[in-house]
Coordinates of C-alpha atoms in Angstrom, one line a residue:
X1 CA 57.8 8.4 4.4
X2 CA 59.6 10.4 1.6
X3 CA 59.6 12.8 3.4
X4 CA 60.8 11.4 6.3
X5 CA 63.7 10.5 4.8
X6 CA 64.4 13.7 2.7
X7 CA 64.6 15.1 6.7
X8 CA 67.4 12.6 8.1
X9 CA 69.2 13.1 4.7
X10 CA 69.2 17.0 5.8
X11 CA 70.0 15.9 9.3
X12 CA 73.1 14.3 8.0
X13 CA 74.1 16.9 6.0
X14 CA 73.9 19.5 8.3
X15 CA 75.8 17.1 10.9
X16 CA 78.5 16.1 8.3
X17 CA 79.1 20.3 7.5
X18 CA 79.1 21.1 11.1
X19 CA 81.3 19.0 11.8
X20 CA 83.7 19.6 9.0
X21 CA 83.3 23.4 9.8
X22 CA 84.7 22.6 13.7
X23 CA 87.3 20.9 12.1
X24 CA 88.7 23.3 9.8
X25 CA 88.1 26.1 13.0
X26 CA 90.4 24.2 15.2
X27 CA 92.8 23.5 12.3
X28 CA 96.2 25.6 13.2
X29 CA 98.9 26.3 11.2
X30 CA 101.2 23.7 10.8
X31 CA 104.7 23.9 13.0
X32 CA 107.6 24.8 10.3
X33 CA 111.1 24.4 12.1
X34 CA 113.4 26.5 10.0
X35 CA 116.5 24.1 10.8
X36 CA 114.7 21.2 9.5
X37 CA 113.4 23.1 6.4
X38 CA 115.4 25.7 5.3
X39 CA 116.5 25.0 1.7
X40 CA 120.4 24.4 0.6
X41 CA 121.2 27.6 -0.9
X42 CA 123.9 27.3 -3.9
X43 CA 127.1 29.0 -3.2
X44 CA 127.0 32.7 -5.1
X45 CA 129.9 33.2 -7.0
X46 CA 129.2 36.9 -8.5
X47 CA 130.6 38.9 -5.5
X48 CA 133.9 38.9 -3.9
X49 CA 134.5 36.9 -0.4
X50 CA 134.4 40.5 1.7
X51 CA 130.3 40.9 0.7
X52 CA 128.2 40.3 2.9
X53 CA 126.2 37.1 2.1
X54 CA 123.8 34.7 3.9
X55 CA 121.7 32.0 3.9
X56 CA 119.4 33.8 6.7
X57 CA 117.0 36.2 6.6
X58 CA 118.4 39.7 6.3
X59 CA 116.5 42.4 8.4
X60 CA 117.0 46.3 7.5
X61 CA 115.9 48.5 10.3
X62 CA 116.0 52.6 9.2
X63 CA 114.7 54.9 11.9
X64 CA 116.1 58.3 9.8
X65 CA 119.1 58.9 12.1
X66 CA 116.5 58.3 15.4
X67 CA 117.6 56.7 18.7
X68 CA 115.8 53.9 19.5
X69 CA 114.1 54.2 22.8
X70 CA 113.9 52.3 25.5
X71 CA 117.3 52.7 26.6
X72 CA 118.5 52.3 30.4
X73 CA 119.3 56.3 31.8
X74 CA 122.2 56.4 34.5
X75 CA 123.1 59.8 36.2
X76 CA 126.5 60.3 36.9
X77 CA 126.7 57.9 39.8
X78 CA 125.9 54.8 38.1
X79 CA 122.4 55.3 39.4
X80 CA 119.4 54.3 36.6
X81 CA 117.5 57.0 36.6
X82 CA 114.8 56.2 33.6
X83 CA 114.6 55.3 29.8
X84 CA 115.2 56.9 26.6
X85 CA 112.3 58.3 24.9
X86 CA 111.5 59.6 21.9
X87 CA 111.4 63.7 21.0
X88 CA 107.9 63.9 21.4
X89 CA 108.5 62.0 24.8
X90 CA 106.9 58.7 23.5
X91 CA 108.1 55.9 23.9
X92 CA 108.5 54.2 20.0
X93 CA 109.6 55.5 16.8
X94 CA 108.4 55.2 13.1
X95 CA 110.4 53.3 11.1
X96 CA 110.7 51.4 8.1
X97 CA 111.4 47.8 8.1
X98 CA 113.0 46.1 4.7
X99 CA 113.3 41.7 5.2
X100 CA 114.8 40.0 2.1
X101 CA 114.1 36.3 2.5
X102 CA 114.8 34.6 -0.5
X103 CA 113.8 31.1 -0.8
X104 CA 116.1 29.4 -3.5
X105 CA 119.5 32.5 -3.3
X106 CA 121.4 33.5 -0.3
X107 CA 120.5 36.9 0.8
X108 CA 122.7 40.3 0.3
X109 CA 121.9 44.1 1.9
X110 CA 121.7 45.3 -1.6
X111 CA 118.9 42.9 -2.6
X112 CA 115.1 44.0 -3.5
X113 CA 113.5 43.0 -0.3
X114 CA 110.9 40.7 -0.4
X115 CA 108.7 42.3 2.4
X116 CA 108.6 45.9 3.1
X117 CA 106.5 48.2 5.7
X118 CA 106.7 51.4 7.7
X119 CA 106.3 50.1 11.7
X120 CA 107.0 51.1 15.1
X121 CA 109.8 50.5 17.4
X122 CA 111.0 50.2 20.7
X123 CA 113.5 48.6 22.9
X124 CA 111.7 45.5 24.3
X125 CA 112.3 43.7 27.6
X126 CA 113.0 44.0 31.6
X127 CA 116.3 43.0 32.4
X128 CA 117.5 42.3 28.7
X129 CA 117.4 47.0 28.2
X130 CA 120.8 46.7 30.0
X131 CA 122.7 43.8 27.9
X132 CA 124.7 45.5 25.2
X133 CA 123.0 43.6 22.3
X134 CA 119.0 44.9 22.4
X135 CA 115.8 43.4 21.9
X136 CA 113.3 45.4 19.2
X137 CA 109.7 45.0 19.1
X138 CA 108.0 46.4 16.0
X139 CA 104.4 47.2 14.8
X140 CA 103.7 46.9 10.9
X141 CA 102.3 49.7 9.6
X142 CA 99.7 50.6 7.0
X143 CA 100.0 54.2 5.4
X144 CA 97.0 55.1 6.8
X145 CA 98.6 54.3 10.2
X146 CA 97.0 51.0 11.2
X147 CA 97.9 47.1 12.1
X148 CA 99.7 46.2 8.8
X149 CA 99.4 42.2 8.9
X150 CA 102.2 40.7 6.9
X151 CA 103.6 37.1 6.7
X152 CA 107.3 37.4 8.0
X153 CA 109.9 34.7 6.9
X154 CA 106.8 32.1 6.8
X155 CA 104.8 32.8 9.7
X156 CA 101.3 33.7 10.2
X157 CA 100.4 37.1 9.0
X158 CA 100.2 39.7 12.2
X159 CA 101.7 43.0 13.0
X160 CA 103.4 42.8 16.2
X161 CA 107.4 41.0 16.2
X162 CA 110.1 40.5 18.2
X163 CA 113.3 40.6 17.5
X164 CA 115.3 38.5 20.6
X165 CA 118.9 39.5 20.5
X166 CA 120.8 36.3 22.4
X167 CA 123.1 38.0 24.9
X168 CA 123.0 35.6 27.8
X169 CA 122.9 32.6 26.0
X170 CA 126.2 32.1 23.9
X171 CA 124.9 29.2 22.0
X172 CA 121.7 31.2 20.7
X173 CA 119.6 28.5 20.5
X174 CA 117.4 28.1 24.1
X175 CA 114.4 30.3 23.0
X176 CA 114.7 29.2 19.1
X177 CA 115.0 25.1 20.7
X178 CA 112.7 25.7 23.0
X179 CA 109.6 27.5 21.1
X180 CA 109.9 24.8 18.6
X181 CA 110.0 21.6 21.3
X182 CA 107.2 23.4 23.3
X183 CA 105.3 24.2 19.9
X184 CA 104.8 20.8 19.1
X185 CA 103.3 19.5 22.1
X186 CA 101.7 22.7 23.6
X187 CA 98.3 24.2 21.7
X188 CA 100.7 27.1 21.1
X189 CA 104.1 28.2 21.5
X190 CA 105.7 31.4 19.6
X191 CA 107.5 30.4 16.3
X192 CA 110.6 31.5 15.2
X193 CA 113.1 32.2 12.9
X194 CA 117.2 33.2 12.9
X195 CA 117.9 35.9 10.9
X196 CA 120.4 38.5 10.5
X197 CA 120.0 42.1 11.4
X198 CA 121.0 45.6 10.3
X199 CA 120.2 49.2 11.5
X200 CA 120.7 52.5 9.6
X201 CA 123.1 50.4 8.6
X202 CA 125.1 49.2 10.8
X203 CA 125.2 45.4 12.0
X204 CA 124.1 43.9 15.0
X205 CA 124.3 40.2 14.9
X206 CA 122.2 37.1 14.4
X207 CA 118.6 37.5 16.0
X208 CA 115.5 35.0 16.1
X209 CA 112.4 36.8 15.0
X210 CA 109.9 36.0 17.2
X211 CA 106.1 35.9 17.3
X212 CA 104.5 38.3 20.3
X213 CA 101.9 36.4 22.6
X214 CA 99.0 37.9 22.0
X215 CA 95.6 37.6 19.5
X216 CA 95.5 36.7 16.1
X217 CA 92.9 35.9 13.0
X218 CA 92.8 33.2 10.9
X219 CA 94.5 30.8 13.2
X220 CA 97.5 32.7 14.1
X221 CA 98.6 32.9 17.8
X222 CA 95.9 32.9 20.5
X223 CA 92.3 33.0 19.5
X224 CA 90.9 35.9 21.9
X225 CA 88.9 38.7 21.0
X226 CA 87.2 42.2 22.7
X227 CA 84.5 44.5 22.2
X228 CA 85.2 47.5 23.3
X229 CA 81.4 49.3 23.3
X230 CA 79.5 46.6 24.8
X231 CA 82.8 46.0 27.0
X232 CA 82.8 42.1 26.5
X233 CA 85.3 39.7 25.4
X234 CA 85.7 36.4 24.3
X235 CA 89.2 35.4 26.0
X236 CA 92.1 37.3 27.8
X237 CA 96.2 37.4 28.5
X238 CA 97.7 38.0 31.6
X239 CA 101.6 38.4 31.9
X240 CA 103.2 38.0 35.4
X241 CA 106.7 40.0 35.9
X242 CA 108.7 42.5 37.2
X243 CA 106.9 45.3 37.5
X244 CA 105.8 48.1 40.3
X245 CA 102.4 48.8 38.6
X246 CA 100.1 45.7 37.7
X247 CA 96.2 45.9 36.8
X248 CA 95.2 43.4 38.8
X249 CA 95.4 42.8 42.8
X250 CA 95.3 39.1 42.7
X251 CA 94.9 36.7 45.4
X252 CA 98.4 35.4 44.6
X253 CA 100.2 39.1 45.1
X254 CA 98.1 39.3 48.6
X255 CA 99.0 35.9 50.1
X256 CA 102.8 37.0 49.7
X257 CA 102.8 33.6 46.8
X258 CA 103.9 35.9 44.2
X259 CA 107.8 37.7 44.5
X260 CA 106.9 40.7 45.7
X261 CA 108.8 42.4 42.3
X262 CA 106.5 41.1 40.1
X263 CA 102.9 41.5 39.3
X264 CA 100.1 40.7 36.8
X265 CA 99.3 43.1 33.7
X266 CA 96.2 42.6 31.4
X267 CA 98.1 42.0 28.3
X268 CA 95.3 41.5 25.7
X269 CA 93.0 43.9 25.5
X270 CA 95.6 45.8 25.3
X271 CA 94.9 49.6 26.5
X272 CA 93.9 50.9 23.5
X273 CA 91.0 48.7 24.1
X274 CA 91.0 48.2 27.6
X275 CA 88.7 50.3 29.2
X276 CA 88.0 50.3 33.4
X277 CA 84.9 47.7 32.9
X278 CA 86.9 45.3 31.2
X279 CA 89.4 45.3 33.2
X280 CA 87.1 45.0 36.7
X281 CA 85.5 42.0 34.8
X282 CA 88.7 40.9 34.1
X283 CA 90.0 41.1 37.6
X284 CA 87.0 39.6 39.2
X285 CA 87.2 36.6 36.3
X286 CA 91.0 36.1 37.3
X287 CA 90.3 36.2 41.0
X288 CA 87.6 33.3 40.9
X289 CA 89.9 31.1 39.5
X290 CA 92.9 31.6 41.7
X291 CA 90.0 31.3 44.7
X292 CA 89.7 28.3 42.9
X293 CA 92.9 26.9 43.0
X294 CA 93.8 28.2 47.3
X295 CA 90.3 26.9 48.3
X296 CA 90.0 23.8 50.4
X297 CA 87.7 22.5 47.8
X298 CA 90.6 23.0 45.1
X299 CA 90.0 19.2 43.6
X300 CA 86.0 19.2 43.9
X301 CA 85.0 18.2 40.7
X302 CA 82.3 20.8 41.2
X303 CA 84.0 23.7 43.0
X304 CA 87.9 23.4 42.4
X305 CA 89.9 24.2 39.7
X306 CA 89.3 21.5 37.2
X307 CA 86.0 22.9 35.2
X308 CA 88.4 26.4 34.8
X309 CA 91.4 25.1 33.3
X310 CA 92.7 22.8 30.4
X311 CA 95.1 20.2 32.7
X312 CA 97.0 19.2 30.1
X313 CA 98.1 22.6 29.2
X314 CA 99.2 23.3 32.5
X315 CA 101.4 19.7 33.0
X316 CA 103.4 20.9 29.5
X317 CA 104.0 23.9 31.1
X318 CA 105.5 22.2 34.4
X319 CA 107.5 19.5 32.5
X320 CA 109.0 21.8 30.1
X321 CA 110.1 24.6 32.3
X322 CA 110.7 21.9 34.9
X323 CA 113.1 19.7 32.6
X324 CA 114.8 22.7 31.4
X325 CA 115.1 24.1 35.1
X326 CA 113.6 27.1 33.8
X327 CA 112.8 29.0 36.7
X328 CA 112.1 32.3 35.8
X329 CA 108.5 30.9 35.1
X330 CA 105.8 30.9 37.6
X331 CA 107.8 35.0 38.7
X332 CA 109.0 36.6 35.5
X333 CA 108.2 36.1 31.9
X334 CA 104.8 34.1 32.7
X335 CA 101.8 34.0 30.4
X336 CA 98.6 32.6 31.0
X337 CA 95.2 32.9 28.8
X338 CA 91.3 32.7 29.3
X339 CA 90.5 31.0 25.9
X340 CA 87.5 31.2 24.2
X341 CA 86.3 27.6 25.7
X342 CA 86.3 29.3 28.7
X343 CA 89.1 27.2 30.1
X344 CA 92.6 28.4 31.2
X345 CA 95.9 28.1 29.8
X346 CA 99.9 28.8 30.2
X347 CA 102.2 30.1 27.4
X348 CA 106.4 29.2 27.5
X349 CA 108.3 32.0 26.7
X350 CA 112.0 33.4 27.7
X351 CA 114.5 30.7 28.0
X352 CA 117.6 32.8 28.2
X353 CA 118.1 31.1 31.8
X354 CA 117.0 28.1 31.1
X355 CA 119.4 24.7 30.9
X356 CA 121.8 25.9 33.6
X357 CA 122.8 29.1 32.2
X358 CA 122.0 31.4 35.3
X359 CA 124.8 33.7 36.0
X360 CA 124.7 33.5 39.6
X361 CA 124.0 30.0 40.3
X362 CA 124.1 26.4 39.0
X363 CA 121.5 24.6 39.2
X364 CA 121.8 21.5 41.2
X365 CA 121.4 18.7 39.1
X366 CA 118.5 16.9 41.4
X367 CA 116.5 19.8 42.4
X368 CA 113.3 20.5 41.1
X369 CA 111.2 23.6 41.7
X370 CA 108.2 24.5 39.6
X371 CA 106.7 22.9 42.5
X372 CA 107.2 25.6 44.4
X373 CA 105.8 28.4 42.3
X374 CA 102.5 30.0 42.2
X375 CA 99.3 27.9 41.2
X376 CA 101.6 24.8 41.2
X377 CA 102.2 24.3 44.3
X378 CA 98.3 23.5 45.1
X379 CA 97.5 21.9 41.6
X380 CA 100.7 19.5 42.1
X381 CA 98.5 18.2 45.8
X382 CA 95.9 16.9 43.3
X383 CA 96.4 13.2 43.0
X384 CA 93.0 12.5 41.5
X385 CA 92.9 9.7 38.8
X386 CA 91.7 12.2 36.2
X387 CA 95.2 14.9 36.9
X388 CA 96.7 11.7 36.7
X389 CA 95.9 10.3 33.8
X390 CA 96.1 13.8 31.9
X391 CA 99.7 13.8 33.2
X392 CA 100.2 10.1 31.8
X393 CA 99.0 11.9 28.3
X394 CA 101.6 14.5 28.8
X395 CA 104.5 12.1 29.3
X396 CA 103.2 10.5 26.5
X397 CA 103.2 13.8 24.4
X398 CA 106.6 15.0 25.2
X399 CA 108.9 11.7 25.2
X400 CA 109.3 12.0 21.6
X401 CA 110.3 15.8 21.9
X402 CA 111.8 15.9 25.4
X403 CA 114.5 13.0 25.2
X404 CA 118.1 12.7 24.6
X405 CA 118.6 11.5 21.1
X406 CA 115.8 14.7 19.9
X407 CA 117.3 17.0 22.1
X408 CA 121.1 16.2 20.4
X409 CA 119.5 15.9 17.3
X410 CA 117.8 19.3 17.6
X411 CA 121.1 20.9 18.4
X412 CA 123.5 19.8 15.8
X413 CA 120.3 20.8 13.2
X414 CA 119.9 24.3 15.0
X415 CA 123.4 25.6 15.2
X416 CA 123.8 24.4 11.5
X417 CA 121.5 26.5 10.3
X418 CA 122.1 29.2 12.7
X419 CA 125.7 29.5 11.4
X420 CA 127.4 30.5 8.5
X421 CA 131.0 29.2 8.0
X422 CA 131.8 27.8 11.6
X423 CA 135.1 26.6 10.5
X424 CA 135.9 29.7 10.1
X425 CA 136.6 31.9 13.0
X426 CA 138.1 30.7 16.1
X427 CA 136.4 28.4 18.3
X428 CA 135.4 28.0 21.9
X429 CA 132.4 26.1 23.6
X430 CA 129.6 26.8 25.6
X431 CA 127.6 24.5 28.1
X432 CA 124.4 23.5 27.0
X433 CA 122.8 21.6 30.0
X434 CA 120.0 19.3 30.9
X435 CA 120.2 19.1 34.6
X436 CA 118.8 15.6 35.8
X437 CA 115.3 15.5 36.6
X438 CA 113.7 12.7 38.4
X439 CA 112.7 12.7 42.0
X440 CA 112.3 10.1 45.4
X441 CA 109.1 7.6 45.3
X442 CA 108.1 10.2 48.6
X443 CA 106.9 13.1 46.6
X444 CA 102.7 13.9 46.4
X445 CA 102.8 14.5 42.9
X446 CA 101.1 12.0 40.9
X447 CA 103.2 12.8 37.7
X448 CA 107.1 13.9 38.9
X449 CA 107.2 10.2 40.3
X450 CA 110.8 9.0 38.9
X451 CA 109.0 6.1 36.5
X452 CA 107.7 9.0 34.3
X453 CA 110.5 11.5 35.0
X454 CA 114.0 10.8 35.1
X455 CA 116.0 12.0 32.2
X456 CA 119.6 11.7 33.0
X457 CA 122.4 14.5 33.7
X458 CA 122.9 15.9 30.0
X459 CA 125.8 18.5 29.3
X460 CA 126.3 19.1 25.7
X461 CA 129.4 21.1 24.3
X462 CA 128.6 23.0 21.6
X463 CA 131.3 25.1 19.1
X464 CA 130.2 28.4 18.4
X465 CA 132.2 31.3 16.9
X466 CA 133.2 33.9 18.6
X467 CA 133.9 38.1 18.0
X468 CA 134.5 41.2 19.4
X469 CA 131.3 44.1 19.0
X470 CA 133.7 46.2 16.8
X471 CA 134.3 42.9 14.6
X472 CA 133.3 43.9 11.1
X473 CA 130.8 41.1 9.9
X474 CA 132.9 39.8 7.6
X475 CA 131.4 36.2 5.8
X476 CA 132.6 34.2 8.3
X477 CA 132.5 35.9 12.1
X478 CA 129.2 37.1 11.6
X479 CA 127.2 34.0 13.0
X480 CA 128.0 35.4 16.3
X481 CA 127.0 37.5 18.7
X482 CA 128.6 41.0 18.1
X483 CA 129.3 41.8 21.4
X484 CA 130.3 37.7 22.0
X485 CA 133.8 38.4 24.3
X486 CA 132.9 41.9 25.6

């Protein structure tokens, strides 16, 4: 008997730790929104008003004299003819990256910074190479050469950053708003952070540090890892976009679902660590799934898609892009990830488009199209009572993020913190808009009916400052883009 019950004591011990031990697996890093945190700094009053001086993270970029590359090439017809590369005909430089971030003091170029590595760097981006204002990605670097992990202004140690360089969106805010909103009701979304950016020297404007998509330790990013010797893996990224080369001949490319400029790249392992067995598994992996989803069996409970992916991932993905007519995603800019459950999932990113800032057409204010894109437009046919209720879970996720008085809210907070003196300099306003999004009781899909969708018309004006690219960044024209009225 005693020891009977010495072995259902153990029992509950070893339940109790296993289950505390799941807990503290699945426990992720808590979302930090740097508008609603960011400490008032007091006002310095040991420099003149011509230094430079900001609440925001300061970023120091030297590259020795080095071109970035990455660049577009045109010949002398205006024809693009390539991309800049590096001496050595690579297509990154070695750099060394200095952030000062002070917590409790505005930040000045002349301060000690508070993190400092050697890295790699490159132009980063499709369409964005050709705006005047760039986007950087950079690699940490150890000395010896390797991954150098580092916590940047807060976030979750990695290597790999991106610094996104507003240029189509005035109001810089849709990617930083937008991370943040999908953040808290996605299982992950890329955090981010303003700050303000120099190389060798010479200013380029407010940025938003950016976390990459890819794998991470220690509950950073995506879970997912590889083996590279016994060629096995425990999750993978895909990225659809524009590209003329992709790694995998999907079903979606060959039924003409999939604009015929964009294709799917293996995105982690990346090819360092991608060798050709991975990436056949990979492939063949992929391909069951989207035979999956175009089968006539697509909502068997035993054959279709529902065993493969997490629903509920993929309804945030639709109502997010969807309310922000977003409609790059599903073509360009699309992530999607085999995580270590086994189960599917999407991953926001690029909102430069998004909230009727296309530059060749508005958005009609009634229209809705994610249900057009690939995957979606079979998964929204499902009308099964368990889509159903996962999409009743979504709606009920979202309303507190996705909703007028947050997304107003969210605004005024964000361009607050993402400015310095907006008084300043000369004013003008941009259109920040929420097209309407609710649709006829007529359509098939159980969760765009118009009593769980139908968020009214919103157009918010919002005053941002505004100055030329040669504008020296004087304390108060700075919050801008530099190249704002070119």
């Amino acid at each position: 008997m005693k020891n009977r019950i010495i072995g259902i004591i153990l029992c509950i011990v070893l339940l109790i730790t296993g289950l505390a031990a799941t807990i503290l697996v699945r426990q992720e890093p808590p979302r930090v929104h740097q508008h609603r945190s960011a400490a008032q700094k007091p006002e310095c009053t040991d420099h003149g008003e011509d230094a430079f001086c900001t609440h925001l993270p300061l970023v120091k970029i030297e590259t020795g004299g080095k071109d970035i590359p990455g660049k577009p090439i045109f010949d002398e017809k205006g024809h693009h003819t390539g991309f800049t590369t590096a001496q050595d005909g690579s297509d990154r430089i070695l750099s060394t990256v200095k952030i000062i971030d002070h917590e409790n003091a505005n930040n000045h170029p002349g301060d000690d910074p508070t993190l400092e590595s050697e890295a790699t760097i490159h132009v980063h981006g499709n369409s964005s190479r050709y705006f005047d204002k760039l986007n950087y990605k950079i690699k940490l670097l150890d000395s010896e050469g390797n991954s150098n992990n580092q916590s940047v202004m807060g976030m979750a140690a990695h290597s790999e950053w991106v610094l996104h360089g507003p240029y189509l969106d005035k109001t810089l805010m849709r990617n930083y708003m937008w991370y943040n909103i999908g953040g808290e009701i996605m299982s992950y979304a890329p955090n981010v952070r303003f700050c303000e950016v120099f190389i060798n020297g010479e200013y380029e404007g407010v940025y938003v540090m950016t976390e990459t998509i890819t794998a991470g330790e220690n509950g950073a990013r995506l879970q997912l890892s590889v083996d590279k010797k016994d060629n096995t893996y425990s999750g993978y990224l895909l990225r659809m976009d524009r590209t003329s080369e992709y790694d995998i001949n999907n079903f979606t490319k060959y039924a003409y679902r999939l604009n015929m400029t964009s294709g799917i790249n293996i995105e982690y392992p990346g090819k360092k660590n991608l060798t050709p067995e991975l990436a056949t598994s990979i492939t063949k992996d992929f391909s069951s799934f989207e035979k999956a989803i175009y089968s006539y069996d697509f909502d068997n409970d035993a054959y279709g898609y529902k065993k493969l992916i997490d629903v509920d991932s993929f309804v945030d993905y639709f109502i997010i892009n969807e309310v922000t007519a977003n409609y790059d995603a599903g073509g360009y800019s699309t992530y999607i990830y085999k995580g270590k459950d086994g189960k599917f999932r999407m991953c926001i990113w690029d909102f430069n488009n998004a909230c009727d800032n296309y530059q060749e057409q508005s958005i009609p204010k009634d229209d809705f199209r994610m249900i057009n894109i690939p995957w979606f437009w079979m998964l929204v046919k499902n009308a099964s009572s368990s889509v159903t209720a996962s999409c009743a879970r979504a709606f009920s996720r979202t309303s507190t993020s996705i909703n007028t008085s947050t997304i107003r809210s969210n605004i005024s907070a964000t361009r607050s913190v993402a400015t310095t003196n907006a008084g300043d300099p000369p004013l003008t306003t941009i259109r920040f808009c929420i097209p309407k999004r609710e649709t006829s009781t007529a359509t098939t899909a159980p969760y765009l009916s118009s009593n769980h969708l139908s968020m009214n018309a919103q157009s918010f004006w919002i005053p941002i400052s505004t100055c030329s690219r040669s504008t020296a960044p004087s304390h108060a024209s700075r919050n801008s883009l530099k190249t704002q009225t070119d």
